[in-house]
Coordinates of C-alpha atoms in Angstrom, one line a residue:
X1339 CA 13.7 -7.2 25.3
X1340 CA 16.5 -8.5 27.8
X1341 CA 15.3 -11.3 29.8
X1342 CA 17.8 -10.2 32.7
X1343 CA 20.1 -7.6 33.2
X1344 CA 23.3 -8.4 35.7
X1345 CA 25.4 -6.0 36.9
X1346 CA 28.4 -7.3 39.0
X1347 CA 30.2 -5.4 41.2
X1348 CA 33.3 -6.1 43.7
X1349 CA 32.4 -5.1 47.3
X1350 CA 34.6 -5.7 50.7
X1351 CA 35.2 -9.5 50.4
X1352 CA 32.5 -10.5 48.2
X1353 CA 30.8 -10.1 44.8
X1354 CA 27.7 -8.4 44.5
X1355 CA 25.0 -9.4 41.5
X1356 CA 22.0 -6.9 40.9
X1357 CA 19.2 -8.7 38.5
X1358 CA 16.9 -5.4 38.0
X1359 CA 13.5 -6.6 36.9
X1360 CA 10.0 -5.5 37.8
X1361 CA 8.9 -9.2 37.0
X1362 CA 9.0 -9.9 40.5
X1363 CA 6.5 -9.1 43.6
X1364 CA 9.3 -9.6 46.0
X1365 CA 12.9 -8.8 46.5
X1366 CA 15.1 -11.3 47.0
X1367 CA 18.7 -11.7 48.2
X1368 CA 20.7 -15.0 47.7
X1369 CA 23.7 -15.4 49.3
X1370 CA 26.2 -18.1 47.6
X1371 CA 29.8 -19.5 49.6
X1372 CA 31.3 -21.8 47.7
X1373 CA 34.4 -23.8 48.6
X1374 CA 35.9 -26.8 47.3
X1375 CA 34.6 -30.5 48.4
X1376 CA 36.7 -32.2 50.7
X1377 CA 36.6 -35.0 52.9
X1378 CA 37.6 -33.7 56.2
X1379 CA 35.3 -30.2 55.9
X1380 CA 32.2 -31.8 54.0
X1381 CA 30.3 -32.7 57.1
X1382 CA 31.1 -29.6 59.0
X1383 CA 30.1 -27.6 55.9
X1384 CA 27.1 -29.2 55.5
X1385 CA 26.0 -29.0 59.1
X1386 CA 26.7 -24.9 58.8
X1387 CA 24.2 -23.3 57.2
X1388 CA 21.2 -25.1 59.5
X1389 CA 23.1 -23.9 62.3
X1390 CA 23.2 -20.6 61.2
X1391 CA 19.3 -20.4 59.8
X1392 CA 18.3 -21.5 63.7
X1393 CA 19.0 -18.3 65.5
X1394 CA 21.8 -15.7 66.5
X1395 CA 23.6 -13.2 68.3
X1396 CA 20.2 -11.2 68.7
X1397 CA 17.7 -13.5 67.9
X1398 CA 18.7 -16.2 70.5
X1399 CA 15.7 -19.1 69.4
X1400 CA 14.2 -20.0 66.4
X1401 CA 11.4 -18.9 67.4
X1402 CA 12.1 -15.2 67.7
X1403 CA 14.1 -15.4 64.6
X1404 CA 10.8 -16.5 63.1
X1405 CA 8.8 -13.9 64.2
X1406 CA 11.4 -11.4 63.2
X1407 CA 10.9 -12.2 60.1
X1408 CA 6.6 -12.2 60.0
X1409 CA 7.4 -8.6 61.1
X1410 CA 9.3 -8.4 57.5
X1411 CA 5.5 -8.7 56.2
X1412 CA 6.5 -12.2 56.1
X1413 CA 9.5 -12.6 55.0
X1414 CA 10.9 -16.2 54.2
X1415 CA 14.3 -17.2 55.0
X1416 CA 15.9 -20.9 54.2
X1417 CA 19.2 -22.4 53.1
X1418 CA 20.4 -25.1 51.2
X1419 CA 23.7 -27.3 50.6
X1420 CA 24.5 -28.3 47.1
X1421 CA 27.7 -29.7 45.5
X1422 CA 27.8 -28.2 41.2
X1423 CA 31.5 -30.3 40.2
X1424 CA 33.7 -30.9 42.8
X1425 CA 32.4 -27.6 44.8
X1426 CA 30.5 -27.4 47.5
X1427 CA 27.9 -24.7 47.5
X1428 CA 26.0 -23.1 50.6
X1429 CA 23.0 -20.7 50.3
X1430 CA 21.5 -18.5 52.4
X1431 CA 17.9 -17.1 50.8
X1432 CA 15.9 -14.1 51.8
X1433 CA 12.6 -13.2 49.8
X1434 CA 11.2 -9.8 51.6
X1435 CA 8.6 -7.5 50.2
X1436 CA 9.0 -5.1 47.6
X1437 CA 8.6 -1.9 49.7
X1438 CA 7.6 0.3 46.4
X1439 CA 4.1 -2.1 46.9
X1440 CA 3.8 -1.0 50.5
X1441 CA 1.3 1.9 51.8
X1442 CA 4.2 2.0 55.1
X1443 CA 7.3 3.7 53.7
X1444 CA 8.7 0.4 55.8
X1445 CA 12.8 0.2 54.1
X1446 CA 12.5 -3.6 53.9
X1447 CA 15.2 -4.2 51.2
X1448 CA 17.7 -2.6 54.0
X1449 CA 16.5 -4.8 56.3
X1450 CA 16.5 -7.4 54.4
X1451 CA 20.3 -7.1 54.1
X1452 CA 20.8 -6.1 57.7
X1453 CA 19.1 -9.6 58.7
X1454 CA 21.2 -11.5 56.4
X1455 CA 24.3 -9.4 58.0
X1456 CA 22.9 -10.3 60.9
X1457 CA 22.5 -14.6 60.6
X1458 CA 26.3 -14.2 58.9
X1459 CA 28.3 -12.3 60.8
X1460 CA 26.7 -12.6 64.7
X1461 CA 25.9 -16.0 64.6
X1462 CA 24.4 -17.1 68.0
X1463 CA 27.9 -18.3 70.2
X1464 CA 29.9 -17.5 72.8
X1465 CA 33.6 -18.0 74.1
X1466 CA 34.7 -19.6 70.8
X1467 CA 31.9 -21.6 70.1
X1468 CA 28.0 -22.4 68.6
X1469 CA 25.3 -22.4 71.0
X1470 CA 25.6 -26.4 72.3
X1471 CA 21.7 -26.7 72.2
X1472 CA 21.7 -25.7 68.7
X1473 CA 24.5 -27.7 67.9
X1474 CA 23.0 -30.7 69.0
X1475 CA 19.5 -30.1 67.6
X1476 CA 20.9 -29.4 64.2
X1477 CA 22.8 -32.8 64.1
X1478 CA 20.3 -35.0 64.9
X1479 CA 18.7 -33.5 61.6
X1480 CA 21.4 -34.0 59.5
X1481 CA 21.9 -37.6 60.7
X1482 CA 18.2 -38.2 59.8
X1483 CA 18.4 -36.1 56.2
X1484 CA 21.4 -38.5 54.6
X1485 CA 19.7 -41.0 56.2
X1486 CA 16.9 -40.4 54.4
X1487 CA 18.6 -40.8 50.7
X1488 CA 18.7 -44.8 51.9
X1489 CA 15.0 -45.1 52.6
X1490 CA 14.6 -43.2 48.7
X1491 CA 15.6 -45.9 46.7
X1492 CA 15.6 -43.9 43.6
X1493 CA 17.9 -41.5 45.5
X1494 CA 20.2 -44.3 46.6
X1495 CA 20.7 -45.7 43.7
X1496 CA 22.2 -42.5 42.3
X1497 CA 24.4 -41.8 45.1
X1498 CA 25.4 -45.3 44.6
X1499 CA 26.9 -44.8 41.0
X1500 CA 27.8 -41.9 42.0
X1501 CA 30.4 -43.0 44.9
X1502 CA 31.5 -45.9 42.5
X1503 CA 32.2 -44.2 39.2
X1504 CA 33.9 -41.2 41.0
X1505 CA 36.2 -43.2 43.8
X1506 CA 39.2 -41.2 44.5
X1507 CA 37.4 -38.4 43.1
X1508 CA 35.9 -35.4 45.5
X1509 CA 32.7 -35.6 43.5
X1510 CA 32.0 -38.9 45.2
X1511 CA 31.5 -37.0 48.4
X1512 CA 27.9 -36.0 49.1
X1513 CA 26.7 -32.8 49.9
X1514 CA 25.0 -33.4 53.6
X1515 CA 28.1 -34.9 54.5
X1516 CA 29.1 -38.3 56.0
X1517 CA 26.3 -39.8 58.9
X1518 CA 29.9 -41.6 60.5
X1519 CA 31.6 -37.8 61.2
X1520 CA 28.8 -35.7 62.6
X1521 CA 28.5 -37.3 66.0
X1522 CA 32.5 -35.7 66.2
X1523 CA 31.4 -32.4 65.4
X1524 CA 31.5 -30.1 68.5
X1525 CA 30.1 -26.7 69.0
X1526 CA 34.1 -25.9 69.4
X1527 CA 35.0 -27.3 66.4
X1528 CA 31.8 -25.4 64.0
X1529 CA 32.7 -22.5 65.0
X1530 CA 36.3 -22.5 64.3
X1531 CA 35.2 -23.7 60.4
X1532 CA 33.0 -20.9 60.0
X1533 CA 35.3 -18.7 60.8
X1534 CA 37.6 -20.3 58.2
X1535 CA 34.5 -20.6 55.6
X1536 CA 33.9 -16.2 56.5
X1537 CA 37.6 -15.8 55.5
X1538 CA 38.7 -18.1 52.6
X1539 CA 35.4 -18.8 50.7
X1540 CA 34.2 -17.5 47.4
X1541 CA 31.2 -15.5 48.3
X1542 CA 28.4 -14.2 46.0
X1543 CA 25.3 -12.0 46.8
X1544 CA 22.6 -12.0 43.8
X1545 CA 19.5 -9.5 44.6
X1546 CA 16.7 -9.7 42.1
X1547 CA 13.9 -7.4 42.0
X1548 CA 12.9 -3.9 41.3
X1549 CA 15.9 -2.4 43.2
X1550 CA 18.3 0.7 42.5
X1551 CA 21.4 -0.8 42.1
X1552 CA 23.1 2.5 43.7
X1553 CA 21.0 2.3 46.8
X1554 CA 21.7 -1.7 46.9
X1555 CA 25.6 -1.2 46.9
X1556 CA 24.8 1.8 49.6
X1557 CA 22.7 -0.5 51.6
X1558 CA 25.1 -3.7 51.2
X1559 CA 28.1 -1.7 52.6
X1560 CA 26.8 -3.5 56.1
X1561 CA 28.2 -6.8 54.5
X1562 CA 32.1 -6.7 55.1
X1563 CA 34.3 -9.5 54.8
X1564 CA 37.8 -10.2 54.9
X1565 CA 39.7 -9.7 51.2
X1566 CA 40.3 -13.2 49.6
X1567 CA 41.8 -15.3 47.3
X1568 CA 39.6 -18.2 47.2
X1569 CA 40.8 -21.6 47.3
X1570 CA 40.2 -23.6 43.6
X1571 CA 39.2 -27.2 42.9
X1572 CA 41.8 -29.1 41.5
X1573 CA 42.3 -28.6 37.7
X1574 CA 40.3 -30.6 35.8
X1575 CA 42.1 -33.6 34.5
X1576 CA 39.7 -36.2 32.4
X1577 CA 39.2 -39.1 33.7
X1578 CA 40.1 -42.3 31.1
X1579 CA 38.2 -45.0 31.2
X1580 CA 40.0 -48.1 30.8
X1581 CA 36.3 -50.1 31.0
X1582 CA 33.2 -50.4 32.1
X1583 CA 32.4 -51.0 35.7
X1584 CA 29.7 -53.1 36.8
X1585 CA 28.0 -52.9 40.2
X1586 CA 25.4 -55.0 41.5
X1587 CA 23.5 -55.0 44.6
X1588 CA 20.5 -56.6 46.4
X1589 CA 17.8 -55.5 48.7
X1590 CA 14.3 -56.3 49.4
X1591 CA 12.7 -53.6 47.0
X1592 CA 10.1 -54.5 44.5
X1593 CA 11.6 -52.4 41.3
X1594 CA 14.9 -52.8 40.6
X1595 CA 17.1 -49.3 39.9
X1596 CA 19.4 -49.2 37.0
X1597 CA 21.7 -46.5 36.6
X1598 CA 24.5 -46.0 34.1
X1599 CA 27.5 -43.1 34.2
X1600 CA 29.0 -41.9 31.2
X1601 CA 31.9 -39.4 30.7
X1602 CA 31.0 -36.9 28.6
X1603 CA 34.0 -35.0 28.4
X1604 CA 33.0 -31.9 28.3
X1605 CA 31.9 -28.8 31.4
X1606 CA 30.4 -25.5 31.1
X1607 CA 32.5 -22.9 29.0
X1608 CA 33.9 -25.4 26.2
X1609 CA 33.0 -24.6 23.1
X1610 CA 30.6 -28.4 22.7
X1611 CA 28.6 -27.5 25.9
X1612 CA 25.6 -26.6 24.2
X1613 CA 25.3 -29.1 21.4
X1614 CA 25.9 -31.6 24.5
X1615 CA 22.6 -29.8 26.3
X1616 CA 21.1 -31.0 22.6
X1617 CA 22.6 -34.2 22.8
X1618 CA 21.1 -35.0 26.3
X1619 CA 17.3 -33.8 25.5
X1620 CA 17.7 -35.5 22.1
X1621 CA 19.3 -38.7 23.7
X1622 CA 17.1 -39.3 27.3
X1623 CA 16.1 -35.5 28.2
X1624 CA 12.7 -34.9 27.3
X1625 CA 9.8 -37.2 27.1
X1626 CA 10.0 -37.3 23.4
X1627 CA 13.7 -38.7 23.9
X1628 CA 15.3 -42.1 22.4
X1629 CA 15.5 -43.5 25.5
X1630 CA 12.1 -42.8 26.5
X1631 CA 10.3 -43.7 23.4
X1632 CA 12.5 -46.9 22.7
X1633 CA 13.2 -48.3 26.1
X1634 CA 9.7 -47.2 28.0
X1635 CA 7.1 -47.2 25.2
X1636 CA 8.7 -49.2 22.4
X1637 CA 9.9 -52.3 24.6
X1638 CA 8.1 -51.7 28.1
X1639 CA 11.1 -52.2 29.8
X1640 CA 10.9 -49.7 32.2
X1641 CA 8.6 -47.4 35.1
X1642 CA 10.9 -44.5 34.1
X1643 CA 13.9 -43.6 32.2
X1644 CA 15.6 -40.1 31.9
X1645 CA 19.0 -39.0 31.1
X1646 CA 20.6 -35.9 32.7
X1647 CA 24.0 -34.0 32.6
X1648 CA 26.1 -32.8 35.4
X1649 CA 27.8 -29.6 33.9
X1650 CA 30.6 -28.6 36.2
X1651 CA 31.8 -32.6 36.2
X1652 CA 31.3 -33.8 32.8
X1653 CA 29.0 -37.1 33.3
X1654 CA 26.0 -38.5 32.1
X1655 CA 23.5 -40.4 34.4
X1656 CA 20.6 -42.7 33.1
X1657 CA 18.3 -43.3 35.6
X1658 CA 15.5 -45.8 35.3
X1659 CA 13.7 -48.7 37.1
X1660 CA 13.2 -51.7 35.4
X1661 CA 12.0 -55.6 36.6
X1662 CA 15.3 -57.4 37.5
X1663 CA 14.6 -59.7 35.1
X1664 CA 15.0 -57.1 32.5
X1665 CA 18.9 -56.2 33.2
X1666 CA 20.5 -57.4 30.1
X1667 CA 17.7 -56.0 27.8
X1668 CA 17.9 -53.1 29.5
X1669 CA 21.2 -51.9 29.5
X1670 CA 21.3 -53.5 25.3
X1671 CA 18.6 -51.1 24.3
X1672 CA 20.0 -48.0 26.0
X1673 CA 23.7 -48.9 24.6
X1674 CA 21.8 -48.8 21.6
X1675 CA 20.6 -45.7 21.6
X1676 CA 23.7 -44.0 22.5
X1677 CA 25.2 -45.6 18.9
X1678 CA 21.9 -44.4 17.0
X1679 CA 23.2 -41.1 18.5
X1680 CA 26.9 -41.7 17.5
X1681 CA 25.4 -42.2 14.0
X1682 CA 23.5 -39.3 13.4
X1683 CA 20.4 -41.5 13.5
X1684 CA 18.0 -38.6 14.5
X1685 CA 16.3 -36.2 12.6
X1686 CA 15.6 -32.1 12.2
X1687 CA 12.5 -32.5 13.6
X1688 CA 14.0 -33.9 16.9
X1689 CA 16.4 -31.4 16.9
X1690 CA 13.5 -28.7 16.1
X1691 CA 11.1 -30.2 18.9
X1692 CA 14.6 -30.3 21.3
X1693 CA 15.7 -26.7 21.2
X1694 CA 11.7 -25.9 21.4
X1695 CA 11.8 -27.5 25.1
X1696 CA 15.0 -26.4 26.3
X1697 CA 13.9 -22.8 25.3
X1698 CA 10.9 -23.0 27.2
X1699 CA 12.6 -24.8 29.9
X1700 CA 15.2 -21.6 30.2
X1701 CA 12.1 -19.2 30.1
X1702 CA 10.5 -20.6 32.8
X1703 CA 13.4 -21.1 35.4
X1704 CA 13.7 -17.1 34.6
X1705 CA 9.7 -17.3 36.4
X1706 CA 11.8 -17.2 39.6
X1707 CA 14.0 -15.8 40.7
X1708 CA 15.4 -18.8 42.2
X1709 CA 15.9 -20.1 39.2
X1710 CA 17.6 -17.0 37.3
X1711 CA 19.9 -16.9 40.7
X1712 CA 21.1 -20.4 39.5
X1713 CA 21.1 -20.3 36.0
X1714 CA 23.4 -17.0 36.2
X1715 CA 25.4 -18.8 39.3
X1716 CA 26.7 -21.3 36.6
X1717 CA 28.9 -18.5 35.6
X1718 CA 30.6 -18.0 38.9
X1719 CA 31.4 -21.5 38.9
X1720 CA 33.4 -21.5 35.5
X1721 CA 34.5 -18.4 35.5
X1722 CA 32.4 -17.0 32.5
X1723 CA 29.8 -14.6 31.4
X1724 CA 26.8 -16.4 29.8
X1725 CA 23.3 -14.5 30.2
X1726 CA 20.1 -16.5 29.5
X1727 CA 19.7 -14.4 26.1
X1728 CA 23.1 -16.1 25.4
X1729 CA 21.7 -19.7 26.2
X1730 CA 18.9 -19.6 24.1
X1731 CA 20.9 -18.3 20.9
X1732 CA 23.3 -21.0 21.8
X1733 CA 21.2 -23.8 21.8
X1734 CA 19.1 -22.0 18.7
X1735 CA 22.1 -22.4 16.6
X1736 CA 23.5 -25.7 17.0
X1737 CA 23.8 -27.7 14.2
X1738 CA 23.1 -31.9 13.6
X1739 CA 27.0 -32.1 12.7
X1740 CA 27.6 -30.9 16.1
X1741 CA 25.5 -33.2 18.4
X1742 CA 27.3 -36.2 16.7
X1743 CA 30.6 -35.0 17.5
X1744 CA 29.7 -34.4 20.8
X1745 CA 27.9 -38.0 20.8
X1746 CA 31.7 -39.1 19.7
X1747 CA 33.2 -38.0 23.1
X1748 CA 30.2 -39.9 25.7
X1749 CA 31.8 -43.0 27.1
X1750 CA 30.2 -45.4 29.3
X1751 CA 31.8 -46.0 32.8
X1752 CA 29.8 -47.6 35.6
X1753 CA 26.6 -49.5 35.4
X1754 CA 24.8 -49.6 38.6
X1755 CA 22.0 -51.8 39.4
X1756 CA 19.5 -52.6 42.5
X1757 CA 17.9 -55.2 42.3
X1758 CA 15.1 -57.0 44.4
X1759 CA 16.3 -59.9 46.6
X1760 CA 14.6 -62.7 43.7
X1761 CA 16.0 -65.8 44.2
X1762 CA 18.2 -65.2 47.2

């Protein structure tokens, strides 16, 4: 039995994904703009989509926004701002009742749509620009959400690597934007980017649920946008690394954070993608992993230790927290991991235990529809067409040989370290 069934269709200015399943309660609609990152639209981009969620054209406050949507049988609405490779990605997420579960023949799924027409395309401005109240509101909680990745040390120390291994690259940029460019940001100057984000970005609506896809497209003819050709990221050129960077810094924490990038080489689409998701589980994925059985249990060096794999930007990033007395031994024992991999040192049972987890891990994203949404998103992103049932027959049939050659291609870049203020 299929574990989803997409169907994609072009409609006026956007793509529309229907995920018929009746293992879902609810309906929902997720609504995907994506634009390349870029310094001088980051901030304004990431300030959007909260301005948007707050109220509009006919719902003038939040608060009658809100109860619009309790009238929706309590329908939740919320966004989100994500960067997957050097893209920066806004969502929009409506999860209404399924109406067929209703004793009131109530058309929610239409309305559904006609709200999310309604937050889009009449936002809440006048003369050329957002509501100032709003405006305002909605920057003093940005300022406070990337300030709050500095009081998360585990956080900071990730965009830390992050902005040092990728300098000069977009990547580097973060995807609430820069706390030095909001104060700038006028209601003048929102509102003319979201009229260039309604016109030049790649836009993606995925509906999951028991729907008819007929009636969907019918009922989606509200959503009209101007034809595009969306703008690309640059073409991806790898990045060689001529050696390894070492960063080092000091503040009064009590566990230090240690943090190393790698260069894997390879994105979703090529052909080593999945034998790399192997490589990752095998290598510091899972808690049955090198890393954590070597460099946690083994040695005690660490409170936590986990690899993980960026696919749209080929990296790597190990992320533990160790005593700052335990740098060097630290950063020895993972180093040595990553040539136990190189070697083939790692057996059939790993591999066995490996695909077992990622399986289950793929199964239970699908338990959402959240997750199905951004497991089939991937696609959109590279420009392919992998279903789940495709994942898990990939991964399935990768082979020892292949995990080493992929192994072969991982090269250390930046090694990042916190460390408490001992001895200063």
């Amino acid at each position: 039995m299929a574990i989803s069934k997409e169907t994609v269709r072009k409609m006026k200015g956007y793509t529309l994904h229907t995920i018929k399943t009746d293992k879902y309660k609810t309906n929902t609609l997720v609504w995907k703009m994506k634009a390349p990152l870029e310094k001088d639209t980051v901030t304004l981009r990431a300030l959007l989509p909260n301005v948007l969620q707050s109220s509009t054209g006919r719902l003038k406050t939040t608060a009658k926004l809100r109860a619009y949507l309790d009238d929706l049988y309590g329908a939740h609405f919320y966004v989100d701002t994500a960067k997957k490779g050097e893209y920066h990605i806004l969502t929009f997420t409506v999860e209404i009742a399924n109406e067929k579960f209703l004793q009131d023949a109530e058309p929610l799924l239409q309305r559904g749509v006609e709200f999310l027409a309604e937050v889009l395309l009449n936002p809440h401005a006048d003369g050329g620009q957002f509501d100032s109240q709003t405006v305002e509101k909605e920057k003093r909680v940005l300022k406070q959400r990337i300030q709050s990745v500095y009081d998360d040390k585990m956080r900071y120390a990730s965009m830390r690597l992050i902005e040092e291994m990728c300098k000069e690259e977009p990547y580097a940029l973060q995807a609430n934007g820069v706390l030095d460019d909001v104060d700038a940001i006028t209601p003048a100057s929102l509102y003319q980017y979201y009229q260039k984000a309604i016109r030049e970005d790649e836009l993606d609506l995925f509906v999951t649920g028991d729907v008819d896809e007929d009636r969907l497209a019918a009922i989606c003819e509200c959503l009209r946008f101007p034809d595009r050709e969306p703008k690309r990221a640059a073409s991806r050129t790898l990045q060689k690394v001529s050696g390894v960077k070492k960063i080092k810094e000091s503040q009064d924490i009590r566990q230090g954070k240690l943090n190393i990038g790698y260069r894997t080489n390879i994105t979703f689409g090529d052909s080593d993608y999945f034998p790399l998701q192997m490589f990752n589980g095998i290598f510091g994925g899972f808690s049955h992993s090198k890393l954590f059985l070597n460099v946690r249990e083994k040695e005690s060096l660490c409170y936590y230790v986990a690899s993980q794999i960026e696919s749209h930007k080929g990296l790597m990033m190990v992320m533990s927290g160790i005593e700052s007395a335990n740098f060097d031994k630290a950063v020895s024992i993972i180093e040595k991991q990553l040539e136990a991999m190189k070697n083939g040192d790692f057996s059939e049972q790993e591999i066995g235990q490996t695909k077992a987890v990622i399986r289950n891990q793929l199964l239970e994203s699908t338990d959402t529809s959240r997750g199905l949404v951004e497991i089939l998103y991937h696609n959109v992103i590279a420009g392919t067409e992998t279903g789940v049932e495709d994942w898990i027959r990939e991964i399935k049939a990768v082979e020892k040989g292949e995990i080493v050659k992929v192994a072969a291609k991982i090269e250390p870049d930046t090694i990042y370290f916190l460390s408490g203020m001992e001895g200063k």
